[in-house]
Every structure is written in C-alpha cells, then in structure tokens.
C-alpha cells in the first residue's frame, strides 16, 4: 500500500485504511494546525513522529482504552494519596504539564516524540478549549500530570509524567474519575503497552473504537468539566463539579 502524502486541502484518509501493522500508520505530511488536529481526533487518528521526521498519522488496531465504568484506583494508591497531602487541579498548568511530559525519560526511548512543534500545537489546542490537563501538586511543586484532547464524551490521553513516585498514577485515576462524573464514556490510551495495561487499559478492536467514537464525539459532556480549578480525589464522592 502506498501511503498518502498530505498537502493543503487534502483530507486524511479513513482510519480503516491504515496499514495492518501494530500501530496502524495511515498517512505522511500535512501540518499540526488546530483544524488538521481536530479532523484527526474526530476520526480516530493522531500524530506521532520524532524530531526531524515528517509528520506521521496513525490509527492503531487494536486500540488501547480505559473503560471508565470499570476503572478504580487500587487500594494501595488510595491509601497513599490520603497520607500524601497532595492537591489536584485541572487546566491550571497545561504548558508545564506537557513540557514535563516531554522532559521525562522513557524506558527504551532515546528521545521524545513531544517535540517543540508538538508542544506549540497542543498549546494552541488548549487555547481553543480542546486540550486539557490534570495536575498533581505537593505544595507549590508539580509532582505529576496528564494531558490530552477532549471531544464530545471521549478523552484522548496523550502523555503523563511523574516527578515523584505515584504522581502519574494519581493524575490518571483522578482524570478517569473526573471524566466519569461528567458523562464521558472512554479514555483513549492509543497504542497498547505493558505500562498502561498494568493500570487497567484494555485492547479494543479499531472498528469497535471507531463506532464508539462516531456515536459520542458530538455529544457534550455534563456540566463544565474543564473550567480551571480544584479537582476531587475519586474517593471524596461523586459530586458533579460545576
């Protein structure tokens, strides 16, 4: 199969046409404009490439997802958080979270796919109300966080980081509980890997994922989930934040 090369005015191909490899490479080129990224996420596609390479677009099969109604923080993590004194916020330090994700070393990776171009693109998405973050604080120190894209009743997780042990886990389970409170149905984790699987992610066939995406991408969540402010730890109740 010859991969499409994206140029201005050329739409991304359907996700179902991605190559039959574990990650589902779909197209090459294009740009990281708000319009192109919105088109991509609406259709189950995301960019993933290294610095110096052309932009690569992917739609993996299977897809790694967290089913929100089945996800609960482990008892050990709940005990840890009760003793930690940490606090939780949403959308108060988006740029800091994405930059910390870019700087965090990854096992088996020499560099990062969160390039300066990607950082700038997702900051633009944040300013357009599409990209969001959850932050974990110890006093004034940012010790964990996660960011991604919200669309309809789905959230596409992009990356998370820990500056202290359990920082990213606290961010992830806080995000998951927040999404469930606000009527979201799915937290996407893109490509299956041992780490996300250990946290509760499952593999969903791409066609099932796309069917769910198309059913929920235009349905608004409950309330105002992304107004900057304080977040509750999952144990503190199911009150719907305004």
Protein backbone atom coordinates (compact mmCIF):
# COMPACT_ATOMS: atom_id res chain seq x y z
CA UNK A 1 0.00 0.00 0.00
CA UNK A 2 1.27 3.47 -0.91
CA UNK A 3 0.85 5.90 1.97
CA UNK A 4 -0.98 9.15 1.14
CA UNK A 5 1.09 12.33 1.39
CA UNK A 6 -1.00 15.12 2.89
CA UNK A 7 -0.97 18.54 1.27
CA UNK A 8 -3.18 21.58 1.91
CA UNK A 9 -6.78 20.79 1.06
CA UNK A 10 -6.28 17.01 1.14
CA UNK A 11 -8.30 15.26 3.86
CA UNK A 12 -6.92 12.50 6.00
CA UNK A 13 -7.86 9.06 4.69
CA UNK A 14 -10.35 6.95 6.63
CA UNK A 15 -8.90 5.28 9.73
CA UNK A 16 -9.96 1.90 8.38
CA UNK A 17 -7.36 2.24 5.59
CA UNK A 18 -4.38 2.26 7.98
CA UNK A 19 -1.63 -0.27 7.39
CA UNK A 20 -2.05 -3.66 9.02
CA UNK A 21 0.79 -3.27 11.47
CA UNK A 22 0.59 -2.94 15.27
CA UNK A 23 0.49 0.86 15.21
CA UNK A 24 -1.59 1.46 12.07
CA UNK A 25 0.38 4.01 10.01
CA UNK A 26 -2.07 5.94 7.86
CA UNK A 27 -0.52 8.99 6.15
CA UNK A 28 2.54 11.25 5.95
CA UNK A 29 2.93 15.00 5.96
CA UNK A 30 0.45 17.78 6.46
CA UNK A 31 0.62 20.16 9.40
CA UNK A 32 -0.27 20.48 13.07
CA UNK A 33 -2.87 23.21 12.72
CA UNK A 34 -5.90 23.26 15.01
CA UNK A 35 -8.05 22.34 12.03
CA UNK A 36 -5.94 19.34 10.97
CA UNK A 37 -5.62 18.01 14.52
CA UNK A 38 -9.36 18.41 15.12
CA UNK A 39 -10.04 16.49 11.90
CA UNK A 40 -7.66 13.77 13.02
CA UNK A 41 -9.05 13.22 16.51
CA UNK A 42 -12.63 13.33 15.27
CA UNK A 43 -11.76 10.38 13.06
CA UNK A 44 -9.69 8.25 15.45
CA UNK A 45 -6.29 9.39 14.13
CA UNK A 46 -3.35 11.03 15.91
CA UNK A 47 0.16 12.32 15.02
CA UNK A 48 3.25 10.57 16.32
CA UNK A 49 6.76 11.23 14.97
CA UNK A 50 10.30 12.02 16.04
CA UNK A 51 12.09 15.35 15.72
CA UNK A 52 13.44 15.74 12.19
CA UNK A 53 10.99 13.25 10.67
CA UNK A 54 7.90 14.11 8.64
CA UNK A 55 4.58 14.16 10.48
CA UNK A 56 3.19 10.63 10.66
CA UNK A 57 -0.50 9.86 11.27
CA UNK A 58 -1.71 6.68 12.98
CA UNK A 59 -4.82 4.69 13.81
CA UNK A 60 -3.78 1.51 15.68
CA UNK A 61 -5.64 -1.79 15.68
CA UNK A 62 -6.29 -2.75 18.40
CA UNK A 63 -6.67 0.48 20.33
CA UNK A 64 -5.68 0.79 23.99
CA UNK A 65 -8.57 2.22 26.02
CA UNK A 66 -9.64 2.65 29.62
CA UNK A 67 -13.30 1.75 30.14
CA UNK A 68 -14.31 4.34 32.70
CA UNK A 69 -17.08 2.35 34.35
CA UNK A 70 -14.55 -0.41 35.11
CA UNK A 71 -11.62 1.71 36.31
CA UNK A 72 -10.93 2.22 40.02
CA UNK A 73 -7.81 3.36 41.80
CA UNK A 74 -6.02 0.49 43.60
CA UNK A 75 -6.43 0.38 47.39
CA UNK A 76 -2.70 0.97 47.88
CA UNK A 77 -2.86 4.17 45.79
CA UNK A 78 -5.92 5.37 47.68
CA UNK A 79 -4.08 4.88 50.98
CA UNK A 80 -1.02 6.64 49.58
CA UNK A 81 -2.99 9.67 48.48
CA UNK A 82 -4.81 10.04 51.81
CA UNK A 83 -1.42 10.38 53.53
CA UNK A 84 0.32 12.43 50.85
CA UNK A 85 -1.13 15.90 51.43
CA UNK A 86 -1.14 16.40 47.66
CA UNK A 87 -3.74 18.54 45.92
CA UNK A 88 -5.32 18.20 42.49
CA UNK A 89 -6.25 20.73 39.81
CA UNK A 90 -7.40 20.86 36.22
CA UNK A 91 -6.24 23.22 33.47
CA UNK A 92 -4.13 25.40 35.76
CA UNK A 93 -0.68 24.49 34.35
CA UNK A 94 -1.19 22.94 30.92
CA UNK A 95 2.09 24.12 29.39
CA UNK A 96 4.07 22.96 32.44
CA UNK A 97 2.47 19.50 32.23
CA UNK A 98 3.20 19.00 28.53
CA UNK A 99 6.79 20.21 28.93
CA UNK A 100 7.37 17.92 31.90
CA UNK A 101 5.97 15.03 29.83
CA UNK A 102 8.46 15.92 27.07
CA UNK A 103 11.39 16.02 29.51
CA UNK A 104 10.61 12.74 31.30
CA UNK A 105 12.94 9.88 30.24
CA UNK A 106 11.10 6.83 28.83
CA UNK A 107 12.37 3.29 29.09
CA UNK A 108 13.71 2.17 25.72
CA UNK A 109 13.50 5.66 24.18
CA UNK A 110 16.49 7.85 23.42
CA UNK A 111 14.41 10.99 22.88
CA UNK A 112 10.84 12.20 22.87
CA UNK A 113 8.05 12.44 20.33
CA UNK A 114 6.78 15.54 22.15
CA UNK A 115 8.82 17.92 20.04
CA UNK A 116 8.72 21.72 20.21
CA UNK A 117 6.36 21.66 17.22
CA UNK A 118 4.03 19.27 19.05
CA UNK A 119 4.19 21.35 22.23
CA UNK A 120 3.26 24.50 20.32
CA UNK A 121 0.43 22.69 18.50
CA UNK A 122 -1.15 21.30 21.68
CA UNK A 123 -0.84 24.65 23.46
CA UNK A 124 -2.87 26.08 20.57
CA UNK A 125 -5.42 23.30 21.05
CA UNK A 126 -5.55 24.15 24.76
CA UNK A 127 -6.22 27.80 23.97
CA UNK A 128 -9.04 26.68 21.68
CA UNK A 129 -10.60 24.68 24.51
CA UNK A 130 -9.76 21.24 23.08
CA UNK A 131 -6.67 20.13 25.05
CA UNK A 132 -6.72 19.81 28.82
CA UNK A 133 -4.56 18.80 31.76
CA UNK A 134 -4.83 17.38 35.26
CA UNK A 135 -2.12 18.46 37.70
CA UNK A 136 -0.88 16.91 40.95
CA UNK A 137 0.80 19.25 43.44
CA UNK A 138 2.85 18.85 46.60
CA UNK A 139 2.71 22.37 47.95
CA UNK A 140 3.80 24.52 45.01
CA UNK A 141 5.72 21.68 43.31
CA UNK A 142 4.19 19.94 40.30
CA UNK A 143 4.73 16.23 41.03
CA UNK A 144 2.54 14.60 38.38
CA UNK A 145 0.22 15.31 35.50
CA UNK A 146 -1.56 14.10 32.40
CA UNK A 147 -2.85 15.89 29.29
CA UNK A 148 -4.96 15.06 26.27
CA UNK A 149 -7.81 16.03 23.97
CA UNK A 150 -11.50 16.14 24.92
CA UNK A 151 -14.04 15.65 22.17
CA UNK A 152 -17.70 15.04 22.89
CA UNK A 153 -17.84 12.32 25.53
CA UNK A 154 -14.39 10.92 24.79
CA UNK A 155 -10.96 11.91 26.08
CA UNK A 156 -7.80 11.08 24.12
CA UNK A 157 -4.94 10.73 26.57
CA UNK A 158 -1.61 11.88 25.17
CA UNK A 159 1.03 11.60 27.89
CA UNK A 160 1.61 11.72 31.64
CA UNK A 161 4.59 12.20 33.93
CA UNK A 162 5.76 11.62 37.49
CA UNK A 163 8.24 13.79 39.34
CA UNK A 164 7.54 11.75 42.48
CA UNK A 165 6.55 8.12 42.89
CA UNK A 166 2.85 7.64 42.07
CA UNK A 167 2.50 11.13 40.55
CA UNK A 168 1.30 9.94 37.15
CA UNK A 169 -0.93 7.24 38.66
CA UNK A 170 -2.69 9.79 40.86
CA UNK A 171 -3.14 12.05 37.82
CA UNK A 172 -4.53 9.21 35.70
CA UNK A 173 -7.06 7.91 38.22
CA UNK A 174 -8.13 11.46 39.10
CA UNK A 175 -8.69 12.16 35.42
CA UNK A 176 -10.66 8.94 34.96
CA UNK A 177 -12.97 9.68 37.89
CA UNK A 178 -13.45 13.26 36.70
CA UNK A 179 -14.37 12.07 33.22
CA UNK A 180 -16.87 9.57 34.57
CA UNK A 181 -18.53 12.22 36.76
CA UNK A 182 -19.05 14.35 33.66
CA UNK A 183 -20.56 11.67 31.45
CA UNK A 184 -17.56 10.62 29.41
CA UNK A 185 -17.60 7.05 28.13
CA UNK A 186 -13.97 6.36 27.23
CA UNK A 187 -10.38 7.36 27.99
CA UNK A 188 -8.23 6.55 24.97
CA UNK A 189 -4.64 5.45 25.52
CA UNK A 190 -3.72 4.96 21.84
CA UNK A 191 -1.19 2.13 21.43
CA UNK A 192 -1.27 -0.81 23.87
CA UNK A 193 1.82 -1.17 26.06
CA UNK A 194 2.67 -3.06 29.27
CA UNK A 195 2.52 0.06 31.48
CA UNK A 196 -1.00 1.17 30.55
CA UNK A 197 -2.18 -2.44 30.56
CA UNK A 198 -0.91 -2.78 34.15
CA UNK A 199 -3.02 0.27 35.07
CA UNK A 200 -6.20 -1.20 33.62
CA UNK A 201 -6.18 -0.42 29.89
CA UNK A 202 -7.71 -2.99 27.58
CA UNK A 203 -7.37 -3.64 23.85
CA UNK A 204 -10.36 -2.65 21.72
CA UNK A 205 -10.62 -3.56 18.00
CA UNK A 206 -10.26 -0.44 15.88
CA UNK A 207 -13.69 -0.82 14.30
CA UNK A 208 -15.36 -1.02 17.71
CA UNK A 209 -13.42 2.05 18.81
CA UNK A 210 -14.45 3.99 15.70
CA UNK A 211 -18.09 3.02 16.16
CA UNK A 212 -17.99 4.31 19.74
CA UNK A 213 -16.17 7.46 18.64
CA UNK A 214 -18.72 8.28 15.96
CA UNK A 215 -21.59 7.75 18.40
CA UNK A 216 -20.19 10.07 21.11
CA UNK A 217 -17.87 12.64 19.51
CA UNK A 218 -20.64 15.26 19.12
CA UNK A 219 -22.46 14.65 22.42
CA UNK A 220 -21.46 17.25 25.03
CA UNK A 221 -20.33 16.17 28.50
CA UNK A 222 -22.21 17.05 31.67
CA UNK A 223 -21.52 20.38 33.33
CA UNK A 224 -18.34 22.35 32.67
CA UNK A 225 -15.59 19.81 33.18
CA UNK A 226 -12.65 21.94 32.01
CA UNK A 227 -13.09 25.23 33.79
CA UNK A 228 -9.75 25.75 35.61
CA UNK A 229 -9.94 24.82 39.25
CA UNK A 230 -9.63 22.24 42.00
CA UNK A 231 -10.34 18.55 41.41
CA UNK A 232 -11.60 15.95 43.86
CA UNK A 233 -9.76 12.72 44.55
CA UNK A 234 -12.03 9.84 43.41
CA UNK A 235 -12.80 8.74 46.97
CA UNK A 236 -14.33 12.06 48.02
CA UNK A 237 -17.68 11.39 46.36
CA UNK A 238 -19.45 11.63 43.04
CA UNK A 239 -20.48 15.27 43.29
CA UNK A 240 -20.59 16.82 39.82
CA UNK A 241 -18.24 19.79 39.79
CA UNK A 242 -19.73 22.91 38.20
